[in-house]
XYZ file of C-alpha atoms in Angstrom:
772
model
C 19.807 -30.743 16.744
C 17.368 -28.517 14.983
C 19.218 -25.184 13.084
C 16.598 -22.454 12.320
C 18.262 -19.447 10.274
C 16.905 -16.111 11.349
C 14.408 -16.424 7.821
C 13.289 -20.059 8.623
C 11.996 -18.374 12.501
C 9.746 -15.639 11.529
C 8.172 -18.242 9.108
C 7.276 -20.505 11.638
C 5.448 -17.341 13.937
C 3.569 -17.139 10.457
C 1.643 -20.295 10.769
C 0.457 -19.709 13.829
C -2.910 -20.006 14.585
C -3.341 -17.062 16.749
C -3.947 -14.603 13.280
C -3.036 -11.349 16.918
C 0.122 -12.427 17.072
C 0.830 -11.527 13.202
C 1.791 -7.643 13.900
C 4.100 -8.693 16.857
C 6.032 -11.513 14.725
C 6.640 -9.247 12.053
C 8.153 -6.543 15.358
C 9.653 -9.609 16.337
C 11.404 -10.132 12.953
C 13.174 -5.977 12.444
C 14.471 -6.285 15.915
C 16.051 -9.999 15.166
C 17.569 -8.117 11.560
C 19.773 -6.306 13.740
C 21.476 -9.681 15.211
C 22.468 -8.991 10.873
C 22.490 -12.937 9.699
C 21.065 -14.784 12.658
C 21.060 -18.944 13.413
C 20.405 -20.629 16.192
C 21.331 -24.563 16.979
C 19.209 -26.092 19.544
C 17.359 -28.833 20.169
C 13.947 -27.561 21.076
C 12.322 -24.210 20.315
C 9.050 -23.047 21.642
C 6.601 -19.983 21.211
C 4.400 -18.231 23.925
C 1.185 -16.190 23.153
C 3.232 -13.089 24.239
C 5.479 -13.355 21.365
C 8.263 -14.669 23.271
C 10.897 -17.532 21.792
C 12.396 -19.591 24.274
C 15.163 -22.029 23.543
C 16.873 -25.216 25.316
C 19.545 -26.362 25.134
C 22.621 -26.660 25.094
C 21.982 -23.871 22.693
C 23.930 -22.054 20.207
C 23.654 -18.908 18.311
C 25.686 -17.584 15.932
C 25.173 -13.867 14.426
C 27.107 -11.595 12.619
C 27.402 -9.178 15.691
C 28.660 -11.770 18.269
C 28.273 -15.762 18.653
C 26.801 -17.808 21.995
C 26.822 -20.669 24.147
C 24.550 -20.938 27.011
C 22.004 -24.501 28.317
C 18.941 -21.816 27.359
C 17.900 -18.423 25.840
C 14.602 -16.288 25.951
C 13.795 -13.602 24.115
C 11.466 -11.244 25.810
C 9.740 -9.281 23.390
C 8.350 -6.284 25.220
C 11.734 -5.639 26.974
C 13.479 -6.034 23.219
C 15.422 -8.068 24.896
C 17.440 -11.545 24.200
C 18.516 -13.141 27.724
C 21.251 -16.398 28.055
C 21.142 -18.660 31.264
C 23.550 -21.316 32.361
C 26.908 -21.978 31.673
C 27.228 -18.690 28.933
C 29.947 -18.001 27.126
C 29.423 -14.964 24.639
C 32.551 -13.731 21.890
C 31.603 -10.410 20.549
C 34.142 -7.687 19.608
C 37.607 -10.115 20.571
C 36.501 -10.527 24.129
C 34.834 -13.495 25.918
C 32.363 -13.173 28.452
C 31.492 -16.547 30.561
C 28.811 -16.410 33.432
C 25.317 -17.849 33.695
C 23.262 -14.951 33.081
C 23.906 -12.194 30.102
C 21.321 -10.150 28.093
C 21.218 -8.200 24.922
C 19.138 -5.118 24.006
C 18.379 -5.482 20.119
C 17.652 -1.818 20.426
C 20.198 -0.183 22.049
C 22.844 -2.684 20.658
C 23.849 -3.282 24.382
C 25.356 -6.486 26.571
C 24.345 -6.633 29.476
C 27.066 -9.064 30.957
C 26.690 -7.875 35.130
C 27.363 -11.233 36.109
C 29.888 -12.916 33.820
C 33.556 -12.473 33.718
C 36.390 -11.741 30.931
C 39.313 -10.199 29.253
C 41.073 -7.839 27.312
C 45.062 -9.267 26.327
C 46.340 -9.109 28.888
C 43.739 -8.501 31.349
C 41.009 -10.519 32.772
C 38.116 -8.448 34.496
C 34.838 -9.398 36.304
C 31.925 -6.365 37.521
C 29.221 -5.719 39.433
C 27.829 -4.302 35.812
C 29.127 -4.690 32.281
C 27.755 -3.628 29.081
C 28.971 -3.393 25.393
C 27.783 -0.897 22.944
C 28.822 -0.366 19.539
C 28.155 3.099 17.739
C 31.514 4.229 15.555
C 33.741 2.363 18.059
C 33.408 -0.398 20.582
C 32.916 0.593 24.261
C 33.241 -1.509 27.461
C 30.973 -0.356 30.566
C 32.160 -1.725 33.897
C 30.545 -0.424 37.548
C 32.150 -2.006 40.216
C 34.804 -3.898 38.395
C 38.475 -6.331 39.345
C 41.088 -6.414 36.689
C 43.945 -8.190 36.886
C 47.064 -8.917 34.660
C 47.732 -12.677 36.981
C 45.820 -15.522 35.285
C 45.070 -17.620 38.499
C 42.955 -18.378 41.172
C 44.260 -16.076 43.898
C 46.319 -13.124 42.361
C 49.151 -11.899 43.887
C 47.867 -8.066 42.736
C 44.420 -6.462 41.458
C 42.542 -3.304 40.683
C 39.375 -1.792 41.874
C 37.498 0.173 40.690
C 33.923 2.290 40.911
C 33.845 2.747 36.565
C 35.409 1.884 34.054
C 35.500 2.150 30.161
C 37.556 -0.323 27.504
C 37.907 0.792 24.246
C 39.805 -2.339 22.655
C 43.091 -2.241 21.188
C 43.370 0.719 22.003
C 42.929 2.205 25.994
C 41.145 1.428 29.876
C 39.903 4.731 31.542
C 39.128 3.986 35.658
C 37.471 6.213 38.141
C 38.182 5.817 41.409
C 40.502 3.468 41.550
C 42.378 1.772 44.093
C 45.601 -1.200 43.742
C 46.008 -3.786 45.925
C 48.860 -6.015 46.983
C 47.309 -9.334 48.145
C 44.051 -8.365 50.049
C 46.025 -4.638 51.118
C 45.186 -1.565 49.393
C 48.478 0.446 48.481
C 47.588 2.995 45.919
C 44.637 5.381 45.144
C 44.099 7.323 41.903
C 40.599 9.385 41.059
C 41.305 9.110 37.015
C 43.836 6.824 35.145
C 43.691 6.041 31.461
C 45.903 3.379 30.235
C 46.706 2.596 26.787
C 47.218 -1.365 26.084
C 49.841 -0.283 23.713
C 53.563 -1.160 24.856
C 55.494 2.746 24.884
C 52.732 4.340 26.058
C 50.903 4.579 29.196
C 53.064 6.117 32.782
C 55.638 4.372 33.373
C 58.933 6.136 36.169
C 62.510 5.418 36.811
C 63.709 6.007 40.105
C 67.883 5.705 40.931
C 71.346 7.317 41.646
C 73.555 9.063 39.973
C 76.445 11.199 41.250
C 76.616 13.712 39.180
C 72.538 14.041 39.078
C 71.862 12.950 42.628
C 68.863 11.184 43.492
C 66.514 10.872 40.264
C 62.829 10.061 39.561
C 61.626 10.148 35.859
C 58.294 10.616 34.914
C 57.178 9.815 31.726
C 53.122 9.021 30.405
C 52.360 7.751 26.770
C 49.414 8.306 24.563
C 48.029 8.038 20.401
C 48.325 11.734 18.460
C 46.469 11.056 15.279
C 46.386 8.018 13.122
C 49.768 6.875 13.406
C 52.120 8.975 16.573
C 52.979 8.053 19.365
C 53.813 11.738 22.309
C 56.053 10.741 25.210
C 55.740 13.668 28.173
C 58.032 13.743 30.255
C 58.618 15.402 34.226
C 61.972 14.675 35.726
C 63.373 15.293 38.717
C 67.022 15.743 40.019
C 68.013 16.124 43.530
C 71.199 18.024 42.415
C 70.778 19.683 39.130
C 66.517 20.251 39.036
C 64.007 19.716 37.395
C 64.038 18.229 33.610
C 60.370 18.692 31.393
C 60.082 17.670 27.486
C 58.210 15.317 25.092
C 58.936 12.312 22.419
C 56.865 12.135 19.347
C 57.228 9.363 17.065
C 55.280 8.472 13.960
C 54.682 4.960 13.227
C 53.102 6.253 9.464
C 55.533 3.487 7.672
C 56.450 0.280 9.642
C 57.497 -1.451 6.745
C 60.394 -0.057 5.607
C 63.052 1.990 7.592
C 61.179 5.616 6.971
C 61.249 7.449 10.545
C 59.788 10.213 12.322
C 60.781 11.464 15.642
C 60.620 14.805 17.303
C 62.240 15.377 20.943
C 62.273 18.074 22.754
C 63.995 18.086 26.597
C 63.842 21.302 28.784
C 66.494 21.269 32.002
C 66.919 24.162 34.313
C 70.475 23.457 35.800
C 71.364 24.269 39.192
C 75.083 23.172 38.977
C 76.120 23.013 35.110
C 79.014 24.018 35.658
C 79.992 20.580 37.482
C 82.303 18.114 36.046
C 80.872 15.003 34.553
C 82.769 12.295 35.668
C 83.025 10.803 32.038
C 85.171 13.269 30.418
C 86.740 14.876 33.207
C 86.639 17.925 31.141
C 87.224 21.262 33.010
C 84.457 23.390 32.237
C 83.694 27.324 31.758
C 80.645 29.408 31.857
C 77.474 27.008 30.791
C 74.374 28.509 31.294
C 71.440 26.986 33.235
C 68.929 26.779 30.341
C 69.853 23.328 28.848
C 68.139 21.999 26.500
C 67.904 19.448 23.014
C 65.568 20.060 20.203
C 65.823 16.874 17.514
C 64.321 16.062 14.280
C 64.983 12.965 12.501
C 61.833 12.946 9.518
C 61.401 11.722 6.368
C 58.389 12.839 4.277
C 57.366 11.307 1.016
C 56.726 13.602 -1.825
C 53.695 14.264 -2.472
C 53.351 11.924 -0.458
C 51.472 10.611 2.187
C 52.116 6.932 0.334
C 55.567 5.545 -0.173
C 57.459 6.993 -2.998
C 60.450 7.439 -4.717
C 61.043 11.026 -4.077
C 61.413 11.691 -0.448
C 62.873 14.422 2.104
C 65.263 13.380 5.096
C 66.162 15.710 7.655
C 68.515 14.857 11.058
C 68.686 18.270 12.956
C 70.197 18.320 16.049
C 70.081 21.706 17.996
C 72.050 21.510 21.740
C 72.062 24.108 23.726
C 75.671 23.715 25.187
C 78.400 20.709 24.889
C 77.887 19.100 27.791
C 74.108 18.691 27.933
C 74.391 14.959 26.587
C 77.416 14.085 28.815
C 75.133 14.722 31.691
C 71.703 13.595 30.541
C 72.064 11.676 27.574
C 75.549 9.804 28.450
C 74.260 6.578 26.210
C 73.323 9.100 22.964
C 77.248 10.747 24.480
C 78.965 7.432 23.883
C 77.290 6.591 20.623
C 77.295 10.298 19.299
C 79.175 12.631 20.747
C 78.462 15.314 17.987
C 75.073 14.822 16.576
C 74.713 15.661 12.728
C 72.356 18.656 11.099
C 71.622 18.242 7.286
C 67.977 17.924 5.329
C 68.451 15.825 2.201
C 66.378 15.619 -0.733
C 66.153 12.392 -2.482
C 65.000 11.053 -6.231
C 65.920 6.857 -6.339
C 65.627 4.740 -9.259
C 66.285 1.137 -10.468
C 69.340 2.403 -11.844
C 70.192 5.436 -9.124
C 70.217 7.471 -7.137
C 70.315 11.382 -6.919
C 69.982 13.424 -3.749
C 70.495 17.693 -2.912
C 72.261 17.346 0.675
C 72.962 20.174 2.594
C 74.709 20.303 5.704
C 74.565 23.154 8.370
C 76.071 24.230 11.564
C 73.804 24.450 14.484
C 75.942 24.151 17.307
C 79.240 26.391 17.313
C 80.558 24.128 19.927
C 81.168 21.457 17.505
C 83.515 21.091 15.024
C 81.947 19.735 12.055
C 81.798 20.753 8.157
C 79.011 22.606 6.051
C 77.622 21.642 2.320
C 75.474 24.547 1.326
C 74.957 22.546 -0.905
C 76.338 19.458 -2.060
C 74.359 18.126 -5.699
C 75.305 14.041 -6.335
C 74.339 12.006 -8.716
C 75.468 8.028 -7.584
C 74.917 5.648 -10.967
C 74.307 1.566 -8.973
C 75.907 -1.163 -10.514
C 74.091 -2.452 -13.814
C 74.992 -4.279 -17.437
C 75.717 -1.969 -20.508
C 73.384 -3.396 -23.137
C 73.999 -6.917 -23.373
C 77.472 -6.974 -23.321
C 79.083 -8.508 -20.694
C 80.872 -5.186 -19.296
C 78.485 -3.832 -16.080
C 79.178 -0.231 -15.184
C 78.537 2.359 -11.932
C 79.570 6.193 -11.730
C 79.588 8.620 -9.237
C 79.137 12.872 -9.773
C 79.256 15.003 -7.409
C 79.527 19.629 -6.655
C 79.746 20.901 -3.578
C 80.346 24.044 -1.024
C 82.149 22.504 1.051
C 83.761 24.489 4.682
C 84.782 23.356 7.670
C 84.608 24.868 11.417
C 86.795 24.650 13.993
C 84.125 24.066 17.881
C 84.642 27.055 20.204
C 86.440 24.611 22.486
C 88.682 23.474 19.991
C 89.473 26.917 19.309
C 90.247 28.027 23.082
C 92.370 25.310 23.628
C 94.636 25.149 20.531
C 95.189 29.587 21.076
C 96.383 29.068 23.886
C 98.617 25.688 23.183
C 100.098 28.206 20.450
C 100.124 31.667 22.787
C 101.977 29.134 25.678
C 104.428 27.889 23.606
C 105.478 31.491 21.287
C 105.758 32.721 24.665
C 108.349 29.608 25.845
C 110.167 30.465 22.215
C 110.262 34.366 22.929
C 111.876 33.549 26.479
C 116.021 33.627 26.521
C 115.470 31.612 29.363
C 112.934 28.554 28.840
C 113.996 28.095 24.754
C 117.105 26.925 26.361
C 114.913 24.405 27.748
C 113.119 23.166 24.625
C 114.562 21.787 21.351
C 114.181 24.517 18.851
C 114.046 22.571 15.926
C 111.152 20.524 17.364
C 109.122 22.756 19.167
C 109.028 24.986 15.326
C 107.718 22.410 14.308
C 105.143 21.879 16.479
C 104.084 25.860 17.109
C 103.811 25.231 12.536
C 101.363 22.196 13.085
C 99.503 23.846 16.547
C 98.589 27.022 13.258
C 98.034 25.076 10.721
C 95.317 23.490 12.824
C 93.322 26.515 13.810
C 93.349 27.326 9.677
C 89.487 26.615 8.644
C 89.410 25.511 5.472
C 86.581 25.578 2.608
C 86.156 24.991 -1.176
C 83.994 24.198 -4.039
C 84.783 20.560 -5.162
C 83.807 18.693 -8.318
C 83.915 15.099 -8.431
C 83.274 12.266 -11.075
C 84.698 8.928 -10.815
C 82.956 6.249 -13.892
C 83.923 2.237 -13.484
C 83.187 -0.828 -16.104
C 83.461 -4.720 -15.182
C 83.883 -7.001 -17.399
C 82.755 -10.468 -14.531
C 83.919 -13.807 -16.495
C 83.186 -17.423 -14.915
C 84.851 -20.309 -16.114
C 85.181 -23.666 -16.236
C 85.174 -25.347 -12.369
C 83.752 -22.172 -10.939
C 86.961 -20.087 -10.905
C 85.784 -16.154 -11.335
C 87.625 -13.170 -13.207
C 86.336 -9.335 -12.677
C 88.799 -6.808 -14.328
C 87.780 -3.238 -13.104
C 88.950 0.252 -15.175
C 88.090 3.690 -14.100
C 88.340 7.291 -13.980
C 88.229 10.368 -12.237
C 88.625 14.365 -11.822
C 88.121 16.371 -9.301
C 88.282 20.306 -9.092
C 88.612 22.533 -6.263
C 87.898 26.718 -6.751
C 87.307 28.962 -4.313
C 90.111 27.695 -1.956
C 90.206 29.339 1.265
C 92.337 28.526 4.213
C 95.926 29.011 2.359
C 97.184 27.167 -0.615
C 95.883 28.158 -4.595
C 92.241 29.171 -5.208
C 92.638 26.519 -7.814
C 93.496 22.676 -7.769
C 92.872 19.992 -10.186
C 93.609 15.877 -10.151
C 92.423 13.317 -12.613
C 92.697 9.767 -11.728
C 92.958 6.610 -13.282
C 92.236 3.151 -11.384
C 92.801 -0.799 -12.441
C 92.344 -3.640 -11.037
C 91.466 -7.149 -11.076
C 89.421 -9.370 -9.377
C 89.458 -13.722 -8.974
C 88.326 -16.390 -6.705
C 88.129 -20.077 -7.419
C 85.835 -22.875 -4.974
C 86.895 -26.006 -3.438
C 84.831 -28.058 -1.529
C 84.128 -31.791 -0.084
C 81.383 -33.235 1.822
C 81.744 -35.763 4.713
C 78.112 -37.220 5.556
C 79.977 -39.722 7.961
C 80.218 -36.529 10.764
C 77.430 -36.613 13.023
C 78.246 -34.795 16.079
C 74.614 -33.419 17.699
C 75.789 -31.871 20.755
C 77.586 -29.624 18.589
C 75.367 -29.115 15.888
C 76.729 -31.375 13.187
C 74.390 -33.384 10.724
C 77.019 -34.095 8.121
C 79.738 -31.964 7.092
C 80.828 -29.771 4.071
C 84.255 -27.617 3.880
C 84.319 -25.069 1.361
C 87.363 -23.298 0.120
C 87.690 -19.868 -1.618
C 91.163 -18.831 -2.413
C 90.507 -15.417 -3.602
C 92.527 -12.026 -4.651
C 92.585 -8.281 -5.535
C 94.090 -6.000 -6.931
C 93.878 -2.248 -6.714
C 95.389 0.147 -8.197
C 95.139 4.336 -8.538
C 97.013 6.743 -10.029
C 95.987 10.131 -9.351
C 97.326 13.369 -9.244
C 99.033 15.307 -6.194
C 96.431 17.728 -4.633
C 100.338 19.178 -2.016
C 100.452 19.717 1.649
C 98.452 22.993 1.162
C 95.040 21.555 1.235
C 94.108 19.577 4.065
C 90.605 18.830 3.098
C 87.836 18.144 4.376
C 86.607 13.912 3.310
C 89.335 13.191 4.735
C 90.544 9.684 6.549
C 90.114 8.553 9.958
C 92.223 6.494 12.246
C 91.236 3.066 12.577
C 92.780 0.249 12.858
C 91.016 -2.022 10.118
C 91.898 -1.995 6.727
C 91.088 0.605 3.706
C 88.925 -0.309 0.975
C 90.430 -0.749 -2.230
C 87.333 -0.288 -4.234
C 87.535 3.343 -5.540
C 83.407 3.195 -5.490
C 83.812 2.442 -2.004
C 86.189 5.188 -0.398
C 85.043 8.442 0.396
C 87.710 10.332 1.748
C 87.316 12.047 -1.419
C 90.171 14.633 -0.878
C 92.569 11.932 0.445
C 93.036 9.346 -2.852
C 96.441 9.141 -3.728
C 98.380 6.712 -5.101
C 98.182 3.113 -4.347
C 98.958 -0.471 -5.640
C 97.991 -2.954 -3.532
C 97.095 -6.970 -3.934
C 94.890 -8.496 -1.018
C 95.139 -12.282 -1.059
C 93.442 -14.325 1.081
C 90.859 -17.275 1.231
C 87.960 -18.192 2.417
C 86.930 -21.245 4.626
C 83.348 -22.586 5.229
C 82.466 -26.138 7.212
C 78.782 -26.040 6.265
C 76.319 -28.556 8.091
C 72.595 -29.640 7.557
C 70.171 -27.345 9.555
C 66.629 -26.269 9.578
C 66.514 -28.433 6.374
C 68.359 -25.939 5.047
C 72.476 -25.235 4.694
C 73.826 -23.843 8.023
C 77.527 -22.179 8.086
C 79.021 -24.000 11.045
C 82.440 -22.462 10.797
C 83.144 -19.434 8.633
C 87.291 -18.238 8.520
C 88.423 -15.430 6.487
C 92.251 -15.152 6.295
C 93.583 -12.671 4.346
C 97.056 -9.658 3.796
C 97.608 -6.561 1.423
C 101.206 -6.849 -0.093
C 102.293 -3.320 -1.410
C 103.619 -1.604 -4.180
C 102.859 1.515 -3.416
C 101.403 1.657 0.614
C 99.587 5.589 0.359
C 99.704 6.071 4.045
C 102.350 4.500 5.789
C 104.884 3.016 3.372
C 104.667 -0.624 4.096
C 105.708 -3.282 1.656
C 103.082 -5.782 3.810
C 100.394 -5.221 6.215
C 99.751 -7.244 9.005
C 97.441 -10.623 8.621
C 93.710 -10.356 9.112
C 91.880 -13.189 10.346
C 87.750 -13.239 10.711
C 85.792 -15.757 12.440
C 82.361 -16.930 13.094
C 81.133 -19.812 14.456
C 78.357 -20.629 15.553
C 77.879 -24.619 16.372
C 74.415 -24.475 18.352
C 71.738 -21.913 19.106
C 72.537 -21.308 22.774
C 76.987 -20.569 21.875
C 78.392 -18.377 19.462
C 81.988 -16.769 18.709
C 82.700 -14.077 17.002
C 86.504 -12.583 16.569
C 88.670 -10.328 14.470
C 92.522 -10.411 14.706
C 95.234 -9.176 13.288
C 98.832 -9.786 13.813
C 102.404 -8.778 12.716
C 104.327 -9.898 9.415
C 107.589 -9.327 10.021
C 107.652 -6.177 8.027
C 106.517 -2.856 8.295
C 103.848 -3.314 10.438
C 104.295 -3.965 14.076
C 100.816 -3.549 15.625
C 98.684 -6.324 17.062
C 94.968 -6.359 17.575
C 93.138 -8.770 18.951
C 88.501 -8.564 19.531
C 86.786 -11.301 20.780
C 82.964 -12.174 21.944
C 81.854 -15.483 23.540
C 78.292 -16.199 24.336
C 77.225 -19.357 26.224
C 74.220 -20.768 27.695
C 75.486 -23.794 29.627
C 71.925 -24.727 31.336
C 68.821 -22.788 31.161
C 69.330 -21.579 33.869
C 72.763 -20.093 33.052
C 73.803 -17.121 30.107
C 77.915 -16.399 29.900
C 79.117 -13.197 27.968
C 83.193 -13.032 27.948
C 84.893 -10.370 25.619
C 88.171 -9.166 24.753
C 89.966 -6.719 23.755
C 93.380 -6.430 22.909
C 95.734 -3.534 21.460
C 99.577 -3.213 21.492
C 102.035 -0.642 19.152
C 99.258 1.065 16.902
C 101.243 4.157 16.036
C 98.117 6.367 17.116
C 96.205 4.451 19.489
C 96.941 4.074 23.186
C 97.853 -0.129 24.338
C 94.522 -1.595 25.513
C 93.705 -5.487 27.120
C 90.064 -4.938 27.954
C 88.107 -8.095 29.424
C 84.442 -7.861 29.482
C 82.258 -10.386 31.289
C 78.155 -10.643 31.585
C 76.284 -13.632 33.073
C 72.969 -14.082 34.380
C 72.159 -16.617 36.787
C 68.470 -17.882 37.334
C 69.578 -19.582 40.705
C 65.065 -20.621 41.583
C 61.950 -20.031 40.059
C 61.894 -16.578 41.561
C 65.335 -15.346 41.957
C 67.833 -14.685 39.714
C 70.890 -12.584 39.813
C 72.654 -10.332 36.878
C 76.564 -8.386 36.476
C 78.238 -7.280 33.996
C 81.884 -5.760 34.701
C 84.856 -3.929 32.608
C 88.496 -4.471 33.269
C 91.447 -3.063 32.178
C 94.717 -4.951 31.910
C 96.419 -2.780 30.690
C 96.291 -0.775 33.908
C 94.287 -2.616 36.526
C 92.129 -1.138 36.437
C 87.976 -2.398 36.642
C 86.610 0.371 34.745
C 83.123 -0.411 35.399
C 80.642 -2.989 37.581
C 77.523 -3.513 37.384
C 75.374 -6.098 39.682
C 71.542 -6.822 40.013
C 69.030 -9.152 41.632
C 65.577 -9.786 40.057
C 63.252 -11.229 41.746
C 59.884 -12.745 40.010
C 56.670 -12.091 41.872
C 54.056 -13.685 40.074
C 52.287 -10.939 37.844
C 55.755 -8.786 38.368
C 59.446 -8.370 38.004
C 60.799 -6.301 40.558
C 65.091 -5.822 40.415
C 67.605 -3.571 42.334
C 70.849 -2.940 40.855
C 74.148 -1.307 41.170
C 76.348 0.195 39.095
C 80.117 1.724 39.730
C 82.400 3.181 37.406
C 85.884 4.436 38.286
C 87.130 7.008 35.979
C 90.749 6.532 37.180
C 90.629 9.267 40.176
C 87.006 9.912 40.021
C 84.516 7.314 40.461
C 81.081 7.458 40.044
C 78.026 5.576 41.279
C 74.498 4.828 41.204
C 71.165 2.648 41.766
C 68.284 1.979 40.113
C 65.225 0.340 41.299
C 62.639 -1.576 38.810
C 59.474 -3.232 38.446
C 57.912 -4.680 35.474
C 54.734 -5.656 34.724
C 55.367 -9.138 32.470
C 52.129 -9.072 30.938
C 50.895 -5.760 30.521
C 54.339 -4.302 29.268
C 52.414 -0.525 29.845
C 52.575 -0.269 33.212
C 56.522 -0.598 33.675
C 59.741 1.121 35.222
C 62.255 0.844 32.641
C 65.607 -1.128 33.608
C 68.435 1.185 33.016
C 71.796 2.559 34.494
C 71.317 5.547 31.970
C 68.982 7.631 33.265
C 67.401 7.997 30.177
C 68.638 4.980 28.175
C 65.447 3.089 28.507
C 63.547 5.907 26.918
C 64.772 5.232 23.627
């Protein structure tokens, strides 16, 4: 086979005996130069007196612009046209064209592939007229085109359009578009611009919820600038009215957790005071104009490149306390009281400085404000070459805590009712006077809004040492000081607290290898057992702040043990004396997997022994157990548990989650949460079960149930049927919630185009959940 670079082809022309051809050959060489460094691989190349070139095959033509395979080709000089004939395959601009005839105009730089078929992920298409041109951007123009994502000889659906413009890696613009199911037309659109990226293009979600009625949520996503996506929304609810808004999502930084989101949503609610079945709270007056405005954004300074100086903003303005509950229930369950803050951060290898402003944007929520709070956190770092490590924190803030409007109304109502009962001689005889008086004092105390200026500093030194046999010891010692000034809401104007902390942490490891353990069904390729006993002693001595200071950074109620390191103790206002030793043992069973060491089973067992308990005056805590078992990729078990040890603690907790895929057609998940005799939390025996079964190649069933055995309530039921329609997946689902006295139910229909994610109806029983 002969190989002819462009320069050699031109030389052959100049060597021809007809001197009259020389001007034409100069023009030909100039025309072919637009293709770049072109090479022609062929067994036969000939030249005609008219200045044309005939190439017979098989032919392989390569250039900077494209690559062509065909049986024969010719260059027609007077038309500035390269023609490719018979069994043609063209690779250009990331696309493949196949057919029998195509041409490329060297003057307009357009590819005419009218009789070729092509594909652009995820579309397959053909057209009566197909041209490709490249100027600043690549564009493919098609006339009378057919499109599908079904890669089969007889596609189950296809699109027909009079004219189409394709912008690779961006969008497809259809004009006079018809949608066909088989050979039956089902939809006509005069114009549609469909992006080729996920989260973009048009999507809609029809469904029903008992508190919203029938609804249809419409969304259209488009690109904005170089790195942002805008999602426009127009939603219809039969019992609540019309909602509209838009989301802006920035994708400038994808290498870290930097964010940029703006959300606006507005509903003119025709029934705003309707109680939601989720909380069943009796509502007062709620304005019909309901909305949300959310901004989560990071700005690098000076920008636009990433740097260690940046400004974070998390701002959430909501019309009323029930808006999320009604229209965004998933967000309501995850964060019913969204924060509002602006934080300037400067990071370095040794620490982080921040200037935080937390403000109150929603009066109906209980919240604290920090106007502002300055903090300097020093990461753990070596002190020269002494072997000693240091970490510390220092902060100053102007803090206030405000009650929500609803909370204040509820508390004031209870105070008024109890006061009237105590003042009425007839009603007072029915009460325990001492208990009622104490309750009244607690309620009045809850109405007090406290505020203060707080300076807090804590510094700690550690000296880790490793001895023979893998034995490690880490003594630590720290000192701190907290000062409160301008205290409002009761108590003295100024308070001070000195703090001293000490501790000792130690552990050692023992291991044994069992190479003969081979159980492929259980994922075992050899076995190593690692045992690591450990202890952590923590001692804190802190001056008492008295009972008059409630504090703002307080302990939240929890079933889990508190951290023993003062540096990790965020409840600064609740720091008080403690003396605790945590005794435990790690057990790890390890095996070989994927040419590395894999933790097949991990278990952490520990107990806290108290010299001084800062919370419940215990001598010993529950026995805690944490287990993670990953025997094979298709099975997993996680469990956290605590049981009484016979001491002062008497409650029991068990949280278990198991996932299991016994066959490729069945996926199971079961969870259990058990809580009994906790002093603050209600007893619970909650079981949930989920399953997905592929009953055939085209049909699937899924279900989820949540059952509270403590009061025999089936709280949640979800059932769905899925149908694989070759290129589409159709789903029909139902949901029922039992709110103990009032049921909520809903329906949802979904169709998802498997290979074209922009054309979809989100599958989500939260009407707005599929949008997040």
